[in-house]
Coordinates of C-alpha atoms and ligand atoms in Angstrom, one line a residue:
M86 CA 63.8 92.8 -2.3
R87 CA 67.6 92.8 -2.6
A88 CA 70.4 95.3 -1.6
Q89 CA 74.1 94.9 -1.2
V90 CA 73.9 96.3 2.4
A91 CA 70.8 96.0 4.6
I92 CA 70.9 98.7 7.3
I93 CA 69.0 98.1 10.5
G94 CA 68.0 101.4 12.2
G95 CA 67.4 104.8 10.7
G96 CA 69.1 107.0 13.3
P97 CA 72.2 109.0 12.5
S98 CA 74.5 105.9 12.2
G99 CA 72.2 104.1 9.7
L100 CA 71.4 107.2 7.6
L101 CA 75.0 108.4 7.4
L102 CA 76.2 104.9 6.4
S103 CA 73.5 104.5 3.8
Q104 CA 74.3 108.0 2.4
I105 CA 78.0 107.3 2.1
L106 CA 77.6 103.8 0.6
M107 CA 75.0 105.0 -1.9
R108 CA 77.3 107.7 -3.1
A109 CA 80.0 105.1 -3.6
G110 CA 77.6 103.1 -5.8
I111 CA 76.6 100.5 -3.2
S112 CA 72.9 99.8 -2.9
T113 CA 71.3 99.9 0.6
V114 CA 68.0 99.6 2.2
V115 CA 67.2 101.1 5.6
L116 CA 64.8 99.4 8.1
E117 CA 63.5 101.6 10.9
R118 CA 61.2 100.5 13.6
Q119 CA 59.7 103.9 14.3
T120 CA 58.0 106.6 12.2
R121 CA 60.2 109.4 10.8
D122 CA 58.5 112.0 13.1
Y123 CA 59.4 109.9 16.1
V124 CA 63.1 109.6 15.1
L125 CA 63.2 113.4 14.5
G126 CA 61.5 114.1 17.8
R127 CA 64.4 112.7 19.8
I128 CA 66.6 115.4 21.4
R129 CA 70.2 114.5 21.7
A130 CA 73.5 116.3 22.2
G131 CA 74.7 119.0 19.8
V132 CA 78.5 119.2 19.6
L133 CA 80.3 117.9 16.5
E134 CA 83.9 117.1 16.1
R135 CA 85.7 118.2 12.9
G136 CA 85.9 114.6 11.8
A137 CA 82.1 114.3 11.9
V138 CA 81.6 117.6 10.2
E139 CA 84.0 116.6 7.4
M140 CA 82.1 113.3 6.9
L141 CA 78.8 115.1 6.6
H142 CA 80.3 117.4 4.0
R143 CA 81.8 114.4 2.1
A144 CA 78.4 112.7 2.3
G145 CA 76.9 115.7 0.6
C146 CA 74.8 116.9 3.5
G147 CA 76.8 119.6 5.1
E148 CA 75.3 122.7 3.4
R149 CA 73.0 123.8 6.3
L150 CA 75.6 122.7 8.8
A151 CA 78.1 125.1 7.2
R152 CA 75.5 127.9 7.4
E153 CA 74.0 127.3 10.8
G154 CA 76.7 125.4 12.8
I155 CA 78.5 127.6 15.4
A156 CA 82.2 127.1 15.9
H157 CA 83.3 126.9 19.5
E158 CA 87.0 127.3 20.2
G159 CA 86.8 126.5 23.8
C160 CA 84.5 125.7 26.8
N161 CA 84.2 126.7 30.4
L162 CA 84.5 124.7 33.6
S163 CA 83.0 126.0 36.8
T164 CA 83.9 125.0 40.3
V165 CA 83.1 126.5 43.7
K166 CA 86.4 128.5 43.3
G167 CA 85.3 130.1 40.1
M168 CA 85.2 129.6 36.3
F169 CA 88.0 128.9 33.9
R170 CA 88.2 128.3 30.2
V171 CA 90.0 125.6 28.2
D172 CA 91.0 127.2 24.9
F173 CA 90.8 124.4 22.3
Q174 CA 92.2 126.6 19.5
A175 CA 95.2 127.7 21.6
R176 CA 95.9 124.2 23.0
V177 CA 95.5 122.0 20.0
G178 CA 94.5 124.3 17.1
E179 CA 91.0 122.8 16.8
A180 CA 87.4 123.7 17.4
V181 CA 84.0 121.9 17.6
T182 CA 80.8 122.8 15.9
V183 CA 77.5 123.3 17.8
Y184 CA 74.7 121.8 15.7
G185 CA 71.9 119.7 17.0
Q186 CA 71.8 115.9 16.3
T187 CA 68.1 116.4 15.3
E188 CA 69.3 118.8 12.5
V189 CA 72.0 116.3 11.4
T190 CA 69.3 113.6 11.2
Q191 CA 66.9 115.9 9.3
D192 CA 69.7 116.8 6.8
L193 CA 70.5 113.1 6.3
Y194 CA 66.9 112.2 5.6
A195 CA 66.7 115.0 3.1
A196 CA 69.8 113.8 1.3
Q197 CA 68.6 110.2 1.4
D198 CA 65.3 111.2 -0.1
A199 CA 67.0 113.2 -2.8
M200 CA 69.0 110.0 -3.8
G201 CA 65.8 107.9 -3.7
V202 CA 67.1 105.5 -1.0
V203 CA 64.5 103.0 0.3
I204 CA 63.8 103.7 4.0
I205 CA 61.2 101.5 5.4
H206 CA 59.6 103.0 8.5
E207 CA 57.5 101.1 11.0
A208 CA 59.3 97.8 10.2
A209 CA 58.2 95.4 13.0
N210 CA 59.8 92.2 14.2
V211 CA 63.1 92.7 12.2
A212 CA 65.2 89.5 12.4
L213 CA 68.6 88.7 11.0
H214 CA 69.4 85.3 9.3
G215 CA 72.3 83.5 7.8
L216 CA 74.9 85.8 9.3
E217 CA 77.6 83.1 9.3
G218 CA 77.1 82.1 5.7
S219 CA 77.6 84.1 2.4
A220 CA 74.0 85.0 1.8
P221 CA 72.5 86.7 4.8
W222 CA 68.9 88.0 4.8
V223 CA 66.6 90.1 6.9
S224 CA 62.9 89.4 7.7
Y225 CA 60.4 92.0 8.9
E226 CA 56.7 92.8 9.0
K227 CA 55.0 95.9 7.8
D228 CA 51.2 96.5 7.9
G229 CA 50.7 92.9 8.9
Q230 CA 52.6 91.5 5.9
S231 CA 55.9 89.5 6.1
H232 CA 58.8 90.7 3.9
R233 CA 62.4 89.5 3.1
I234 CA 65.5 91.4 2.1
D235 CA 68.4 89.4 0.6
C236 CA 71.8 91.1 1.0
D237 CA 75.6 90.6 1.1
Y238 CA 76.2 92.4 4.4
I239 CA 74.1 93.7 7.3
A240 CA 74.9 96.9 9.3
G241 CA 73.4 96.8 12.8
C242 CA 72.7 100.5 13.4
D243 CA 69.7 100.0 15.6
G244 CA 70.9 101.6 18.8
F245 CA 71.2 100.3 22.3
H246 CA 67.8 98.6 22.4
G247 CA 68.0 97.1 18.9
I248 CA 68.1 93.4 17.9
S249 CA 71.4 93.4 16.0
R250 CA 73.7 93.1 19.0
Q251 CA 71.5 90.3 20.4
S252 CA 71.9 88.4 17.1
I253 CA 75.6 87.7 18.0
P254 CA 75.5 84.5 20.2
A255 CA 75.8 85.5 23.9
D256 CA 78.7 83.2 24.4
K257 CA 80.6 84.9 21.7
R258 CA 80.0 88.4 23.0
T259 CA 81.7 90.3 25.8
E260 CA 80.0 93.3 27.3
Y261 CA 81.9 96.0 29.3
E262 CA 79.7 98.3 31.4
R263 CA 79.6 101.0 34.0
V264 CA 76.3 102.3 35.2
Y265 CA 76.4 105.7 37.0
P266 CA 74.3 106.3 40.1
F267 CA 72.5 109.4 38.7
G268 CA 70.8 110.8 35.7
W269 CA 70.7 114.1 33.7
L270 CA 67.5 116.1 33.7
G271 CA 67.6 118.1 30.4
V272 CA 65.5 121.1 29.3
L273 CA 65.3 122.6 25.9
S274 CA 64.2 126.2 26.0
P275 CA 63.5 129.0 23.4
T276 CA 65.8 131.4 25.3
A277 CA 69.2 133.0 24.6
P278 CA 72.1 130.8 25.8
A279 CA 73.5 131.7 29.2
A280 CA 77.0 132.2 27.8
E281 CA 78.8 132.2 24.5
E282 CA 80.4 128.9 25.1
L283 CA 79.3 125.8 27.0
I284 CA 79.7 125.8 30.8
Y285 CA 80.3 122.4 32.6
A286 CA 79.8 123.0 36.3
N287 CA 81.0 120.9 39.3
H288 CA 78.9 122.1 42.2
P289 CA 78.3 120.6 45.7
R290 CA 74.6 120.3 44.8
G291 CA 75.5 118.3 41.7
F292 CA 76.7 118.7 38.1
A293 CA 75.1 121.3 35.7
L294 CA 75.7 122.0 32.0
A295 CA 74.7 125.1 30.1
S296 CA 74.6 124.3 26.4
M297 CA 72.8 125.6 23.3
R298 CA 71.5 124.9 19.8
N299 CA 71.6 128.4 18.4
E300 CA 71.3 132.0 19.7
K301 CA 67.6 131.6 20.4
L302 CA 67.6 128.0 21.7
S303 CA 69.3 126.8 24.9
R304 CA 69.9 123.3 26.2
Y305 CA 70.5 122.8 30.0
Y306 CA 71.1 119.8 32.2
I307 CA 71.3 119.1 35.9
Q308 CA 72.4 116.0 37.6
V309 CA 69.5 114.3 39.5
P310 CA 69.0 111.1 41.5
L311 CA 67.8 108.2 39.4
S312 CA 64.7 108.0 41.5
D313 CA 63.5 111.5 40.3
K314 CA 60.7 111.7 37.8
V315 CA 60.3 114.4 35.2
E316 CA 56.8 115.2 36.6
D317 CA 58.5 116.1 39.9
W318 CA 60.4 119.0 38.2
S319 CA 58.4 122.1 37.4
D320 CA 60.1 124.6 35.0
L321 CA 60.4 126.9 38.0
A322 CA 62.1 124.3 40.2
F323 CA 64.5 123.4 37.3
W324 CA 65.6 127.0 36.7
D325 CA 66.0 127.6 40.4
E326 CA 68.2 124.5 40.8
L327 CA 70.2 125.2 37.6
K328 CA 71.0 128.8 38.7
R329 CA 72.2 127.6 42.1
R330 CA 74.8 125.4 40.3
L331 CA 76.0 127.8 37.7
P332 CA 78.5 130.6 38.5
A333 CA 76.6 133.5 40.2
E334 CA 77.5 136.1 37.5
V335 CA 76.0 133.8 34.8
A336 CA 72.9 132.8 36.9
E337 CA 72.1 136.5 37.6
S338 CA 71.9 137.6 34.0
M339 CA 70.6 134.4 32.3
E340 CA 67.3 134.3 30.4
T341 CA 64.7 131.8 31.5
G342 CA 61.5 130.7 29.8
P343 CA 59.3 127.8 29.0
S344 CA 60.7 124.4 28.4
I345 CA 60.0 122.8 25.0
E346 CA 61.3 119.4 26.1
K347 CA 62.1 118.0 29.5
S348 CA 63.5 114.5 30.1
I349 CA 65.7 112.5 32.4
A350 CA 68.4 110.2 30.9
P351 CA 70.4 107.7 32.8
L352 CA 74.2 107.7 32.4
R353 CA 76.0 104.6 31.2
S354 CA 79.3 103.5 29.7
F355 CA 79.0 100.3 27.6
V356 CA 80.9 98.5 24.9
A357 CA 80.1 95.2 23.2
E358 CA 82.8 93.2 21.5
P359 CA 83.3 92.0 18.8
L360 CA 81.8 94.5 16.4
R361 CA 81.7 91.8 13.6
W362 CA 79.8 88.5 13.5
G363 CA 80.1 86.9 10.1
R364 CA 78.3 89.3 7.7
L365 CA 76.9 91.5 10.5
F366 CA 78.7 94.7 11.7
L367 CA 77.6 96.7 14.7
V368 CA 77.7 100.5 14.5
G369 CA 77.1 103.4 16.9
D370 CA 74.8 102.9 19.9
A371 CA 74.2 99.3 18.9
A372 CA 77.7 98.6 20.0
H373 CA 78.5 101.2 22.6
I374 CA 77.0 103.9 24.8
V375 CA 78.9 106.8 26.4
P376 CA 77.6 109.1 29.2
P377 CA 76.7 112.4 27.6
T378 CA 79.5 114.3 29.4
G379 CA 81.7 115.4 26.5
A380 CA 79.1 114.8 23.8
K381 CA 80.8 111.8 22.2
G382 CA 77.8 109.7 21.2
L383 CA 77.1 111.0 17.7
N384 CA 80.8 111.6 17.1
L385 CA 81.6 108.0 17.8
A386 CA 78.8 106.8 15.6
A387 CA 80.4 108.9 12.8
S388 CA 83.8 107.4 13.2
D389 CA 82.3 103.9 13.2
V390 CA 80.5 104.7 10.0
H391 CA 83.8 106.0 8.5
Y392 CA 85.7 102.8 9.3
L393 CA 82.8 100.5 8.2
S394 CA 82.2 102.4 4.9
E395 CA 85.8 102.0 4.1
A396 CA 85.8 98.3 4.9
L397 CA 82.6 97.7 2.9
Q398 CA 83.9 99.7 -0.1
G399 CA 87.1 97.6 0.0
A400 CA 85.2 94.3 0.1
I401 CA 82.5 95.2 -2.4
L402 CA 84.2 97.5 -4.9
E403 CA 87.8 96.1 -4.7
S404 CA 87.1 92.5 -3.7
D405 CA 89.3 93.0 -0.7
A406 CA 87.6 90.7 1.8
G407 CA 90.5 91.4 4.3
A408 CA 89.2 95.0 4.6
L409 CA 86.3 93.8 6.6
D410 CA 88.6 92.4 9.3
Q411 CA 90.0 96.0 9.8
Y412 CA 86.6 97.4 10.9
G413 CA 86.5 96.1 14.5
P414 CA 90.0 96.8 15.6
R415 CA 90.1 100.3 14.0
A416 CA 86.7 101.4 15.4
L417 CA 87.4 99.9 18.8
K418 CA 90.6 101.8 19.3
R419 CA 88.7 105.0 18.9
I420 CA 85.7 103.8 20.8
W421 CA 87.8 103.0 23.9
G422 CA 89.5 106.4 23.6
A423 CA 86.1 108.1 23.8
M424 CA 85.0 105.7 26.6
R425 CA 88.0 106.8 28.7
F426 CA 87.4 110.5 28.0
S427 CA 83.6 110.5 28.8
W428 CA 84.1 108.4 31.9
W429 CA 86.8 110.8 33.0
M430 CA 84.7 113.9 32.3
T431 CA 81.8 112.3 34.2
S432 CA 84.0 111.4 37.1
I433 CA 85.5 114.8 37.6
L434 CA 82.3 116.8 37.2
H435 CA 79.6 114.9 39.1
R436 CA 78.9 114.4 42.8
F437 CA 78.7 110.7 43.5
P438 CA 76.4 109.4 46.2
G439 CA 78.7 108.3 49.1
Q440 CA 81.7 110.2 47.7
S441 CA 84.3 110.2 50.5
D442 CA 86.3 113.2 51.5
F443 CA 89.3 111.6 49.8
D444 CA 87.4 111.2 46.5
Q445 CA 86.3 114.8 46.8
K446 CA 89.9 116.0 47.3
I447 CA 91.1 114.0 44.2
Q448 CA 88.3 115.5 42.2
E449 CA 89.3 119.0 43.3
S450 CA 92.9 118.2 42.4
E451 CA 91.9 117.0 38.9
L452 CA 90.1 120.3 38.3
L453 CA 93.0 122.3 39.6
Q454 CA 95.4 120.5 37.3
L455 CA 93.0 121.2 34.4
E456 CA 92.9 124.9 35.4
T457 CA 96.6 125.3 35.8
L458 CA 98.6 122.8 33.8
E459 CA 98.9 123.4 30.1
S460 CA 99.5 119.7 29.5
A461 CA 96.3 118.7 31.2
Q462 CA 94.4 121.2 29.0
V463 CA 96.1 119.9 25.9
T464 CA 94.9 116.4 26.7
M465 CA 91.4 117.6 27.5
A466 CA 91.2 119.7 24.4
R467 CA 92.6 116.9 22.2
N468 CA 89.9 114.5 23.4
Y469 CA 87.1 117.0 23.4
T470 CA 87.7 118.2 19.9
G471 CA 88.1 114.6 18.8
L472 CA 90.9 111.9 18.7
P473 CA 92.2 111.4 15.1
Y474 CA 90.4 109.0 12.9
Ligands
APR1655 N1 64.4 97.4 14.0 C1 64.6 98.5 13.3 N2 65.0 99.7 13.8 C2 65.3 99.7 15.1 C3 65.2 98.5 15.9 C4 64.7 97.3 15.3 N3 64.6 96.2 16.0 N4 65.5 98.8 17.2 C5 65.9 100.1 17.1 N5 65.7 100.6 15.9 C6 66.0 102.0 15.5 C7 65.6 103.1 16.5 O1 64.2 103.4 16.4 C8 66.5 104.2 16.1 O2 65.8 105.1 15.2 O3 67.4 102.2 15.3 C9 67.7 103.6 15.5 C10 68.9 103.8 16.3 O4 69.2 105.1 16.4 P1 70.0 105.8 17.6 O5 69.5 105.2 18.9 O6 70.0 107.2 17.5 O7 71.5 105.2 17.4 P2 72.6 105.6 16.3 O8 72.1 105.9 15.0 O9 73.7 104.7 16.5 O10 73.1 107.1 16.8 C11 74.1 107.2 17.7 O11 72.9 109.1 18.2 O12 71.1 108.2 19.2 C12 72.2 109.0 19.4 O13 72.9 108.9 21.7 C13 73.1 108.4 20.4 O14 74.4 110.2 20.0 C14 74.3 108.9 19.7 C15 74.1 108.6 18.3
PHB1656 C1 74.0 119.3 24.5 O1 74.0 120.4 23.9 O2 72.9 118.6 24.5 C2 75.2 118.7 25.1 C3 76.4 119.4 24.9 C4 77.5 118.9 25.5 C5 77.5 117.7 26.3 C6 76.3 117.0 26.4 C7 75.1 117.5 25.8 O3 78.6 117.3 26.8

């Protein structure tokens, strides 16, 4: 088989890139290790920046998003002293759209199916070859048979645990990492959201977040020690702990119910550089991970796809090979912006094991500035709603 661009990974990064390239007349093939049901079963964040929304529209898969996405013009922050709101619209004239990543992935699959894109699921032992030459190729196995795809470029969209990043020689790769000493226990519940907008809570018992997917589906998180197991947390225990950490007036009136999904995710900041190795380009979680505080994961994947699709179109359609050199520097500038923001949100909202009284006072001072200084709110709102592309 031959395609101009072989895409490794059928998550949001790979599907969006494939969709944009196909619409530009560039042929793609997507190789995904899992089944489609497995990919669609993963629950991830659900807050889209305007840049990501616009990309989905330009890619021809924004119809349901336009109908079902909910605009949020601000969010709430809660501390032991009370709750305050950061008004994105008033501060920076922007809003975000609440729409689940699972829905985005579903819309992308539907659009790709409609265009007849080849998406190979359950592709095993994917390996990349000839990256430093002019004729790279990909090998994989499916149903016990070996296959080969010849291509001009390879996009590594295979997430944090994929093989693409590992295909860059270790001595040519630099990895920057911070691992946080706690996780998030998340619950998806068919209940009305606790509030109209998201609530990020800093509480002595630990961080909590009240989020949502729609008016009948809520998503909640609480900070837990990494040693906790999901099985240790009954629904009852979860609701009880969540309510203790949210503002009393919210906790009293909130609806609780069964959990549809419950999982614990560790928190990590990670960037691998460079993003390009010969004819291979890393995109999305394959190159970087953000802690979920601030919901930047999918949004960063979208901006990577934006920069890479421009670079590949320049190289393939306009024979401008220099366009490819632009990808890494352009994407990394924005990646580090989101790294800083999600690290900062994480550091001001969580209780860290061994946090000193001094650290605690600094955290309180950060939150007070955010509550009382317009300039601090402008910076937060600018980052939350999305740095410019
Ligand atoms: N071969 C083929 N596919 C692979 C391989 C492999 N060796 N390894 C991983 N994959 C697939 C995974 O099964 C997954 O479907 O690559 C896909 C990567 O998808 P994501 O992990 O969702 O990463 P990405 O598409 O970059 O999305 C970034 O979505 O996943 C969230 O938290 C993430 O919000 C962020 C955004
Ligand atoms: C979510 O809805 O899952 C969500 C929202 C905001 C975040 C993280 C997760 O910062």
